[in-house]
Amino acid sequence: MKIISSLIFCLFLFSENVLASSSANYRIESDVIGIGGNSSGSASYNISDTLGQSVIGLGTSTNYKVQEGFWHTVNFSISLAVDSHNLNLGTITPGTPVNEQTTISVITDAWGGYDLLVSQNHAMTHTDAVTTIADYACAIANPCAWSGNGLGFTVNSGTNVEVKWGTSPNYNYAYFPLSQTVFHAKGGYLSGVDQTAVGYRLDVPATQRSGQYSNIITYTAMAKL
Amino acid sequence: MQNKNKKRKVSVFFLSLFLVIIFFLFQNSNFSQGATTTDQVNLSVTVAETISLDCGADVNLGTLTPGTPVSASSVCTTTTNANGGYDVAVKRDDADTTMDHSTDATTNITDKTAWNRTTPNAAAYATTGLAFSVFASTATKNTTWWGTGLTCHDADNLYAGFPTTYTNVMEHASYSSGSTTTSICYRVDVPATQKSGSYTGSVTYQVTSKP
């Protein structure tokens, strides 16, 4: 019996998904105590299932609310809107960077907050369909101070902006990735609109072919449980 | 007693196996993903044209003995990002002739017939007068205009006089990622009666980028 007790103890000690609560930011991931279950999905559908869950119900206090039972609370709503769908950075003279900004507004009832992701369809491309403007040198994981040329972005303002993005006027910049990548995480529930301002910065070398360049930036907000 | 211990060991084994499976089931679960929504921004920018020109130092044609032409050249370097390339034009800066006697402005060296881009009129150099030819270019050399000569002293060069207004002498119709050069040859001869002394004059080159 001692062996069994030890195994059970170890199970709950190391399995963070079972009791993934933390007190630092009051973030409590969705927990479940059952005998089985998992999340799975296809291109069009996702399912999170639980087998053998025994404790269900609704509990509330002045400041907290807990909903227990078979994933009946995962139907979050979330919306994202950008302030302009067409952003013209204007005319750039090589060597003189241009700056612009997109404000992203997110509304969600997800108690875990949300992640903001971004991607570009391709580097900014000339109307000749061949010539491109280089991406900025640094990645989202490690944005860096502006230096040189390329298209980069930063987080100008928002809720709980990550330190890595810097502050005005010393922002740090990263290139837009080709696949959706988290660049800002907003933790915790927020009752109203949450806005994040993304700053664009662009400079080109003197040899950059003149003319018009364009691409498409896609922003995604993903609710967190 | 042995049988009981054996059963107990088997039970412990299967219970442990069950708990390990449950453990990994939860480890592989990803409960942090919820609903998603997206929006797009069409980003655009226009890169302006920039262009610069450097035609080097002054050119000294040396000492001219009447009847024996002398030649010298300039190399004009153009740096531009223009999508449609660029044109080089030239004009003389003095209204009457390009070169005047340095102490007697009324005494000139005759110019050859001025270059006409519309009806190209450059010809092989003969007799006397000041003329020029575009003998080389890393951008575009128009051999119909300037002949097939490859050097400043090439007998296959065609020459014309400097026009009084900016007139294209080289036209390049595509983007160049680096600097390009246009080489201009000056050639002059004078009649035996030409007043001796120093003659000077200036011409101005102009480059124009094309979208």
Tab-separated table of C-alpha atoms in Angstrom:
chain	number	residue	atom	x	y	z
A	1	MET	CA	0.000	0.000	0.000
A	2	LYS	CA	2.920	2.310	0.669
A	3	ILE	CA	4.069	1.882	-2.916
A	4	ILE	CA	0.624	2.738	-4.264
A	5	SER	CA	0.334	5.783	-2.026
A	6	SER	CA	3.722	6.994	-3.187
A	7	LEU	CA	2.754	6.593	-6.842
A	8	ILE	CA	-0.442	8.555	-6.357
A	9	PHE	CA	1.448	11.256	-4.540
A	10	CYS	CA	4.015	11.493	-7.323
A	11	LEU	CA	1.286	11.645	-9.930
A	12	PHE	CA	-0.285	14.729	-8.408
A	13	LEU	CA	3.066	16.272	-7.599
A	14	PHE	CA	4.418	16.257	-11.173
A	15	SER	CA	1.318	16.440	-13.284
A	16	GLU	CA	0.941	20.185	-13.763
A	17	ASN	CA	-2.083	19.832	-16.005
A	18	VAL	CA	-4.051	18.261	-13.221
A	19	LEU	CA	-3.601	21.096	-10.781
A	20	ALA	CA	-1.991	23.868	-12.761
A	21	SER	CA	-2.873	26.687	-10.407
A	22	SER	CA	-0.442	29.411	-9.462
A	23	SER	CA	-0.661	32.311	-7.100
A	24	ALA	CA	1.801	34.793	-8.617
A	25	ASN	CA	-0.640	36.130	-11.190
A	26	TYR	CA	-3.757	34.347	-9.999
A	27	ARG	CA	-3.789	32.319	-13.154
A	28	ILE	CA	-5.553	28.985	-12.879
A	29	GLU	CA	-5.482	26.768	-15.920
A	30	SER	CA	-8.423	24.523	-16.570
A	31	ASP	CA	-8.027	21.470	-14.390
A	32	VAL	CA	-9.679	18.153	-14.453
A	33	ILE	CA	-9.632	15.132	-12.231
A	34	GLY	CA	-10.819	12.148	-14.205
A	35	ILE	CA	-9.615	8.787	-15.308
A	36	GLY	CA	-8.978	9.752	-18.911
A	37	GLY	CA	-9.444	12.301	-21.652
A	38	ASN	CA	-7.500	14.535	-23.944
A	39	SER	CA	-7.684	17.294	-26.507
A	40	SER	CA	-7.670	16.339	-30.145
A	41	GLY	CA	-8.700	17.866	-33.424
A	42	SER	CA	-8.568	18.141	-37.167
A	43	ALA	CA	-8.348	21.072	-39.531
A	44	SER	CA	-11.960	22.030	-38.829
A	45	TYR	CA	-12.786	20.667	-35.399
A	46	ASN	CA	-11.349	20.456	-31.895
A	47	ILE	CA	-12.557	18.436	-28.976
A	48	SER	CA	-11.528	18.334	-25.355
A	49	ASP	CA	-12.958	15.307	-23.613
A	50	THR	CA	-12.860	13.879	-20.134
A	51	LEU	CA	-13.620	10.383	-18.962
A	52	GLY	CA	-14.795	9.506	-15.496
A	53	GLN	CA	-14.957	12.964	-13.967
A	54	SER	CA	-16.757	12.692	-10.680
A	55	VAL	CA	-16.845	16.209	-9.261
A	56	ILE	CA	-19.074	18.695	-11.085
A	57	GLY	CA	-20.999	21.771	-10.082
A	58	LEU	CA	-20.808	25.518	-9.655
A	59	GLY	CA	-19.124	27.285	-6.764
A	60	THR	CA	-18.865	31.018	-6.178
A	61	SER	CA	-17.672	33.487	-3.594
A	62	THR	CA	-17.329	37.281	-3.599
A	63	ASN	CA	-14.209	37.309	-5.695
A	64	TYR	CA	-14.017	33.904	-7.290
A	65	LYS	CA	-16.082	31.625	-9.382
A	66	VAL	CA	-15.460	28.008	-10.244
A	67	GLN	CA	-17.311	25.936	-12.794
A	68	GLU	CA	-16.747	22.225	-12.416
A	69	GLY	CA	-17.715	19.586	-14.858
A	70	PHE	CA	-17.285	18.153	-18.277
A	71	TRP	CA	-15.792	21.155	-20.135
A	72	HIS	CA	-19.121	22.881	-20.092
A	73	THR	CA	-17.484	26.304	-19.817
A	74	VAL	CA	-15.113	26.329	-22.800
A	75	ASN	CA	-17.352	28.253	-25.196
A	76	PHE	CA	-15.506	31.552	-25.089
A	77	SER	CA	-16.262	34.470	-27.274
A	78	ILE	CA	-13.413	36.516	-28.687
A	79	SER	CA	-13.215	39.243	-31.273
A	80	LEU	CA	-10.315	41.131	-32.810
A	81	ALA	CA	-10.388	44.272	-34.891
A	82	VAL	CA	-7.646	46.452	-36.356
A	83	ASP	CA	-8.134	50.186	-36.686
A	84	SER	CA	-7.314	50.148	-40.401
A	85	HIS	CA	-7.184	47.371	-42.932
A	86	ASN	CA	-5.084	49.398	-45.351
A	87	LEU	CA	-1.982	50.970	-43.924
A	88	ASN	CA	0.212	53.023	-46.224
A	89	LEU	CA	3.637	53.718	-44.798
A	90	GLY	CA	3.958	56.540	-47.304
A	91	THR	CA	6.993	57.351	-49.407
A	92	ILE	CA	10.316	56.400	-47.945
A	93	THR	CA	13.608	57.980	-48.828
A	94	PRO	CA	16.340	55.400	-48.286
A	95	GLY	CA	18.146	56.099	-45.045
A	96	THR	CA	15.237	57.851	-43.385
A	97	PRO	CA	13.025	55.303	-41.567
A	98	VAL	CA	9.260	55.606	-41.647
A	99	ASN	CA	6.969	54.640	-38.775
A	100	GLU	CA	3.322	53.719	-38.581
A	101	GLN	CA	1.019	51.987	-36.153
A	102	THR	CA	-1.867	49.554	-36.005
A	103	THR	CA	-4.141	49.427	-32.994
A	104	ILE	CA	-5.578	46.014	-32.280
A	105	SER	CA	-8.738	45.796	-30.171
A	106	VAL	CA	-9.617	42.490	-28.542
A	107	ILE	CA	-12.728	41.633	-26.588
A	108	THR	CA	-12.993	38.262	-24.913
A	109	ASP	CA	-14.634	36.674	-21.906
A	110	ALA	CA	-11.858	34.122	-21.562
A	111	TRP	CA	-10.751	34.064	-17.959
A	112	GLY	CA	-7.223	33.147	-18.985
A	113	GLY	CA	-6.820	36.161	-21.238
A	114	TYR	CA	-5.509	35.758	-24.747
A	115	ASP	CA	-2.436	35.521	-26.924
A	116	LEU	CA	-1.793	37.788	-29.891
A	117	LEU	CA	-0.157	36.180	-32.884
A	118	VAL	CA	1.139	37.712	-36.083
A	119	SER	CA	2.423	36.628	-39.469
A	120	GLN	CA	3.050	38.055	-42.931
A	121	ASN	CA	2.158	36.368	-46.193
A	122	HIS	CA	5.579	37.265	-47.610
A	123	ALA	CA	8.192	39.999	-47.413
A	124	MET	CA	7.071	43.342	-48.820
A	125	THR	CA	7.220	42.836	-52.575
A	126	HIS	CA	7.603	45.272	-55.463
A	127	THR	CA	4.994	45.489	-58.179
A	128	ASP	CA	7.510	43.614	-60.323
A	129	ALA	CA	6.625	40.615	-58.103
A	130	VAL	CA	10.311	39.818	-57.666
A	131	THR	CA	12.073	42.537	-55.706
A	132	THR	CA	11.507	42.461	-51.957
A	133	ILE	CA	12.282	44.608	-48.960
A	134	ALA	CA	14.330	42.655	-46.471
A	135	ASP	CA	12.859	41.631	-43.141
A	136	TYR	CA	14.367	43.197	-40.053
A	137	ALA	CA	17.148	41.152	-38.525
A	138	CYS	CA	15.769	40.171	-35.116
A	139	ALA	CA	13.134	37.575	-34.241
A	140	ILE	CA	10.095	37.902	-31.985
A	141	ALA	CA	11.819	35.759	-29.391
A	142	ASN	CA	14.580	38.316	-29.078
A	143	PRO	CA	13.697	41.722	-30.546
A	144	CYS	CA	16.487	44.253	-30.773
A	145	ALA	CA	17.082	48.002	-31.013
A	146	TRP	CA	16.624	49.530	-34.443
A	147	SER	CA	19.706	49.477	-36.601
A	148	GLY	CA	20.080	49.155	-40.337
A	149	ASN	CA	17.322	48.316	-42.759
A	150	GLY	CA	14.256	46.150	-43.170
A	151	LEU	CA	10.646	45.923	-42.077
A	152	GLY	CA	10.214	45.453	-38.365
A	153	PHE	CA	7.568	45.867	-35.698
A	154	THR	CA	7.340	46.464	-31.992
A	155	VAL	CA	4.646	46.720	-29.356
A	156	ASN	CA	4.194	50.396	-28.682
A	157	SER	CA	1.598	50.004	-25.960
A	158	GLY	CA	-0.824	47.548	-24.452
A	159	THR	CA	-1.675	45.688	-21.298
A	160	ASN	CA	1.278	44.041	-19.612
A	161	VAL	CA	3.572	44.598	-22.592
A	162	GLU	CA	6.553	42.299	-22.425
A	163	VAL	CA	9.793	43.958	-21.333
A	164	LYS	CA	11.569	42.645	-24.419
A	165	TRP	CA	9.757	45.184	-26.633
A	166	GLY	CA	11.371	48.122	-24.839
A	167	THR	CA	9.781	51.477	-24.191
A	168	SER	CA	9.553	54.805	-26.005
A	169	PRO	CA	11.790	55.934	-27.572
A	170	ASN	CA	13.949	52.830	-27.188
A	171	TYR	CA	11.709	50.194	-28.668
A	172	ASN	CA	13.013	46.858	-29.805
A	173	TYR	CA	11.963	45.446	-33.133
A	174	ALA	CA	11.429	42.076	-34.748
A	175	TYR	CA	10.591	40.857	-38.217
A	176	PHE	CA	7.174	39.521	-39.143
A	177	PRO	CA	7.351	35.730	-39.278
A	178	LEU	CA	5.810	33.718	-42.085
A	179	SER	CA	3.832	31.541	-39.678
A	180	GLN	CA	1.584	32.664	-36.853
A	181	THR	CA	3.728	33.409	-33.818
A	182	VAL	CA	2.769	34.735	-30.408
A	183	PHE	CA	4.175	38.215	-29.876
A	184	HIS	CA	2.105	39.392	-26.926
A	185	ALA	CA	0.299	37.548	-24.143
A	186	LYS	CA	-2.434	39.125	-22.116
A	187	GLY	CA	-3.103	37.091	-19.005
A	188	GLY	CA	-6.250	37.130	-16.959
A	189	TYR	CA	-9.828	38.126	-17.507
A	190	LEU	CA	-10.648	41.649	-18.682
A	191	SER	CA	-14.206	42.902	-18.878
A	192	GLY	CA	-13.756	45.512	-21.630
A	193	VAL	CA	-11.824	46.172	-24.809
A	194	ASP	CA	-8.123	45.524	-24.570
A	195	GLN	CA	-5.988	47.472	-27.026
A	196	THR	CA	-2.500	46.751	-28.233
A	197	ALA	CA	-0.618	49.185	-30.451
A	198	VAL	CA	1.797	47.607	-32.898
A	199	GLY	CA	4.417	49.954	-34.307
A	200	TYR	CA	5.909	49.394	-37.740
A	201	ARG	CA	9.319	50.671	-38.758
A	202	LEU	CA	10.877	50.470	-42.185
A	203	ASP	CA	14.075	51.583	-43.810
A	204	VAL	CA	15.745	50.509	-47.028
A	205	PRO	CA	19.247	50.766	-48.474
A	206	ALA	CA	20.071	53.352	-51.147
A	207	THR	CA	20.033	50.631	-53.765
A	208	GLN	CA	16.460	49.515	-52.994
A	209	ARG	CA	14.536	49.577	-56.245
A	210	SER	CA	12.116	52.484	-56.315
A	211	GLY	CA	8.392	51.883	-56.553
A	212	GLN	CA	5.541	50.424	-54.549
A	213	TYR	CA	5.847	47.427	-52.242
A	214	SER	CA	3.154	45.605	-50.298
A	215	ASN	CA	2.267	42.563	-48.230
A	216	ILE	CA	-0.426	41.389	-45.820
A	217	ILE	CA	-0.040	41.203	-42.067
A	218	THR	CA	-2.391	38.820	-40.257
A	219	TYR	CA	-3.177	39.208	-36.578
A	220	THR	CA	-4.801	36.464	-34.541
A	221	ALA	CA	-6.164	36.541	-31.020
A	222	MET	CA	-6.364	33.213	-29.260
A	223	ALA	CA	-8.376	32.897	-26.058
A	224	LYS	CA	-6.772	31.071	-23.197
A	225	LEU	CA	-8.569	28.833	-20.743
B	1	MET	CA	0.937	-17.451	1.140
B	2	GLN	CA	3.160	-17.444	-1.990
B	3	ASN	CA	0.090	-17.292	-4.185
B	4	LYS	CA	-1.224	-14.303	-2.224
B	5	ASN	CA	2.075	-12.425	-2.627
B	6	LYS	CA	2.109	-13.167	-6.330
B	7	LYS	CA	-1.423	-11.774	-6.741
B	8	ARG	CA	-0.442	-8.718	-4.747
B	9	LYS	CA	2.594	-8.065	-6.951
B	10	VAL	CA	0.485	-8.405	-10.084
B	11	SER	CA	-2.072	-5.937	-8.655
B	12	VAL	CA	0.627	-3.439	-7.791
B	13	PHE	CA	2.106	-3.781	-11.272
B	14	PHE	CA	-1.186	-3.139	-13.081
B	15	LEU	CA	-2.155	-0.311	-10.754
B	16	SER	CA	1.209	1.329	-11.332
B	17	LEU	CA	0.837	0.883	-15.078
B	18	PHE	CA	-2.629	2.451	-14.922
B	19	LEU	CA	-1.378	5.442	-12.978
B	20	VAL	CA	1.535	5.984	-15.370
B	21	ILE	CA	-0.857	5.968	-18.343
B	22	ILE	CA	-3.106	8.498	-16.640
B	23	PHE	CA	-0.073	10.633	-15.865
B	24	PHE	CA	1.009	10.784	-19.502
B	25	LEU	CA	-2.526	11.400	-20.693
B	26	PHE	CA	-2.625	14.555	-18.648
B	27	GLN	CA	0.887	15.543	-19.644
B	28	ASN	CA	-0.052	15.458	-23.321
B	29	SER	CA	-3.217	17.401	-22.843
B	30	ASN	CA	-3.230	20.990	-24.027
B	31	PHE	CA	-5.940	22.892	-22.312
B	32	SER	CA	-4.586	26.359	-23.068
B	33	GLN	CA	-6.039	26.724	-26.534
B	34	GLY	CA	-9.456	28.222	-26.956
B	35	ALA	CA	-11.323	30.228	-29.572
B	36	THR	CA	-9.376	32.255	-32.128
B	37	THR	CA	-10.150	35.183	-34.384
B	38	THR	CA	-8.095	36.965	-37.029
B	39	ASP	CA	-7.905	40.226	-38.924
B	40	GLN	CA	-5.589	41.534	-41.614
B	41	VAL	CA	-3.715	44.691	-42.520
B	42	ASN	CA	-2.672	45.412	-46.096
B	43	LEU	CA	0.686	47.109	-45.698
B	44	SER	CA	2.175	49.232	-48.468
B	45	VAL	CA	5.055	51.640	-48.968
B	46	THR	CA	6.570	53.562	-51.839
B	47	VAL	CA	10.321	53.721	-52.107
B	48	ALA	CA	11.350	57.091	-53.514
B	49	GLU	CA	13.838	57.488	-56.333
B	50	THR	CA	17.282	58.724	-55.458
B	51	ILE	CA	20.032	59.615	-57.898
B	52	SER	CA	23.497	61.078	-57.762
B	53	LEU	CA	26.118	61.925	-60.360
B	54	ASP	CA	29.882	62.310	-60.226
B	55	CYS	CA	31.808	63.196	-63.374
B	56	GLY	CA	35.198	63.454	-61.751
B	57	ALA	CA	37.826	66.146	-62.039
B	58	ASP	CA	38.403	68.829	-64.653
B	59	VAL	CA	39.789	67.621	-67.947
B	60	ASN	CA	42.899	69.125	-69.492
B	61	LEU	CA	43.239	68.403	-73.192
B	62	GLY	CA	46.885	69.376	-73.082
B	63	THR	CA	48.760	71.336	-75.716
B	64	LEU	CA	47.228	71.210	-79.137
B	65	THR	CA	49.261	71.537	-82.305
B	66	PRO	CA	46.940	72.657	-85.095
B	67	GLY	CA	46.210	69.753	-87.442
B	68	THR	CA	46.820	67.065	-84.839
B	69	PRO	CA	43.643	66.394	-82.837
B	70	VAL	CA	43.839	65.708	-79.109
B	71	SER	CA	41.444	63.699	-77.006
B	72	ALA	CA	40.646	63.235	-73.332
B	73	SER	CA	37.729	61.761	-71.440
B	74	SER	CA	35.413	62.019	-68.448
B	75	VAL	CA	33.760	59.144	-66.640
B	76	CYS	CA	30.399	60.003	-65.157
B	77	THR	CA	29.288	57.676	-62.370
B	78	THR	CA	25.580	57.485	-61.619
B	79	THR	CA	24.073	55.877	-58.545
B	80	THR	CA	20.331	55.461	-58.530
B	81	ASN	CA	17.652	53.078	-57.358
B	82	ALA	CA	15.272	54.200	-60.090
B	83	ASN	CA	12.921	51.461	-61.207
B	84	GLY	CA	12.971	52.683	-64.822
B	85	GLY	CA	16.628	53.578	-65.114
B	86	TYR	CA	17.918	57.046	-65.945
B	87	ASP	CA	19.023	59.420	-68.686
B	88	VAL	CA	22.252	61.405	-69.000
B	89	ALA	CA	22.032	64.787	-70.704
B	90	VAL	CA	24.649	67.419	-71.435
B	91	LYS	CA	24.805	71.055	-72.438
B	92	ARG	CA	27.525	73.638	-72.880
B	93	ASP	CA	27.563	76.508	-70.410
B	94	ASP	CA	28.629	79.284	-72.796
B	95	ALA	CA	26.115	80.631	-75.267
B	96	ASP	CA	28.429	81.269	-78.218
B	97	THR	CA	30.932	78.399	-78.069
B	98	THR	CA	32.049	75.937	-75.457
B	99	MET	CA	35.655	77.112	-75.210
B	100	ASP	CA	36.851	80.712	-75.141
B	101	HIS	CA	40.334	82.130	-75.124
B	102	SER	CA	41.227	82.707	-71.485
B	103	THR	CA	42.305	86.343	-72.001
B	104	ASP	CA	40.106	87.162	-74.966
B	105	ALA	CA	36.580	85.864	-74.651
B	106	THR	CA	35.746	86.888	-78.179
B	107	THR	CA	38.180	84.347	-79.548
B	108	ASN	CA	36.660	80.870	-79.528
B	109	ILE	CA	37.280	77.330	-80.598
B	110	THR	CA	34.538	76.355	-82.991
B	111	ASP	CA	32.076	73.670	-81.901
B	112	LYS	CA	31.046	70.841	-84.161
B	113	THR	CA	27.357	70.729	-85.101
B	114	ALA	CA	25.382	70.339	-81.891
B	115	TRP	CA	24.111	66.904	-80.959
B	116	ASN	CA	20.509	66.284	-81.945
B	117	ARG	CA	18.909	63.332	-80.212
B	118	THR	CA	15.779	63.409	-82.370
B	119	THR	CA	17.691	63.073	-85.605
B	120	PRO	CA	21.024	61.660	-84.481
B	121	ASN	CA	23.792	63.512	-86.231
B	122	ALA	CA	27.059	62.294	-84.747
B	123	ALA	CA	29.689	61.584	-87.363
B	124	ALA	CA	33.269	60.451	-87.674
B	125	TYR	CA	35.655	63.165	-86.559
B	126	ALA	CA	37.148	65.220	-89.359
B	127	THR	CA	38.782	68.625	-89.850
B	128	THR	CA	38.545	70.955	-86.834
B	129	GLY	CA	36.307	71.854	-83.917
B	130	LEU	CA	35.386	70.624	-80.438
B	131	ALA	CA	33.272	67.489	-80.291
B	132	PHE	CA	32.334	64.671	-77.943
B	133	SER	CA	31.341	61.037	-78.152
B	134	VAL	CA	29.914	58.537	-75.666
B	135	PHE	CA	32.336	55.711	-76.237
B	136	ALA	CA	31.400	53.443	-73.322
B	137	SER	CA	28.766	52.829	-70.667
B	138	THR	CA	28.184	50.122	-68.097
B	139	ALA	CA	24.508	51.059	-68.299
B	140	THR	CA	23.511	51.353	-71.970
B	141	LYS	CA	25.647	52.452	-74.896
B	142	ASN	CA	23.783	53.449	-78.015
B	143	THR	CA	26.063	52.400	-80.874
B	144	THR	CA	23.664	53.832	-83.441
B	145	TRP	CA	24.257	57.236	-81.933
B	146	TRP	CA	27.940	57.033	-81.045
B	147	GLY	CA	29.441	54.271	-83.156
B	148	THR	CA	31.110	51.064	-82.111
B	149	GLY	CA	34.330	52.460	-80.716
B	150	LEU	CA	35.474	51.082	-77.404
B	151	THR	CA	38.056	53.649	-76.331
B	152	CYS	CA	38.378	57.413	-76.440
B	153	HIS	CA	40.837	57.242	-79.320
B	154	ASP	CA	38.863	54.653	-81.274
B	155	ALA	CA	38.445	55.517	-84.939
B	156	ASP	CA	34.943	53.990	-84.852
B	157	ASN	CA	33.629	56.679	-82.507
B	158	LEU	CA	31.038	59.117	-83.834
B	159	TYR	CA	31.192	62.732	-82.634
B	160	ALA	CA	28.883	65.726	-82.264
B	161	GLY	CA	29.118	69.200	-80.792
B	162	PHE	CA	27.793	70.220	-77.376
B	163	PRO	CA	24.191	71.467	-77.496
B	164	THR	CA	23.108	74.683	-75.826
B	165	THR	CA	20.307	72.968	-73.904
B	166	TYR	CA	20.232	69.685	-72.019
B	167	THR	CA	20.009	66.889	-74.541
B	168	ASN	CA	20.164	63.185	-73.752
B	169	VAL	CA	23.379	61.435	-74.710
B	170	MET	CA	22.700	58.162	-72.858
B	171	GLU	CA	19.387	56.530	-72.030
B	172	HIS	CA	19.177	53.568	-69.681
B	173	ALA	CA	15.775	51.938	-69.323
B	174	SER	CA	16.083	49.508	-66.413
B	175	TYR	CA	16.935	49.315	-62.727
B	176	SER	CA	20.578	48.915	-61.756
B	177	SER	CA	21.390	47.728	-58.265
B	178	GLY	CA	24.845	49.311	-58.315
B	179	SER	CA	26.545	52.380	-59.708
B	180	THR	CA	26.930	52.625	-63.480
B	181	THR	CA	29.298	54.697	-65.578
B	182	THR	CA	29.116	56.607	-68.818
B	183	SER	CA	32.389	57.512	-70.528
B	184	ILE	CA	32.589	60.623	-72.700
B	185	CYS	CA	35.424	61.413	-75.032
B	186	TYR	CA	36.318	65.013	-75.943
B	187	ARG	CA	38.157	65.628	-79.191
B	188	VAL	CA	39.405	68.882	-80.596
B	189	ASP	CA	41.519	70.232	-83.423
B	190	VAL	CA	41.998	73.796	-84.610
B	191	PRO	CA	43.066	75.468	-87.830
B	192	ALA	CA	46.575	76.739	-88.207
B	193	THR	CA	45.304	80.288	-87.756
B	194	GLN	CA	43.849	79.615	-84.305
B	195	LYS	CA	45.125	82.188	-81.846
B	196	SER	CA	47.606	80.604	-79.497
B	197	GLY	CA	47.051	80.539	-75.785
B	198	SER	CA	44.902	78.853	-73.186
B	199	TYR	CA	41.237	78.114	-73.866
B	200	THR	CA	38.725	77.015	-71.257
B	201	GLY	CA	35.068	76.225	-71.076
B	202	SER	CA	32.625	74.035	-69.203
B	203	VAL	CA	29.836	71.652	-69.939
B	204	THR	CA	27.240	70.394	-67.478
B	205	TYR	CA	25.937	66.857	-67.193
B	206	GLN	CA	22.543	66.052	-65.780
B	207	VAL	CA	21.037	62.687	-64.836
B	208	THR	CA	17.308	62.144	-64.575
B	209	SER	CA	15.775	59.095	-62.939
B	210	LYS	CA	12.800	57.347	-64.485
B	211	PRO	CA	9.959	55.708	-62.549
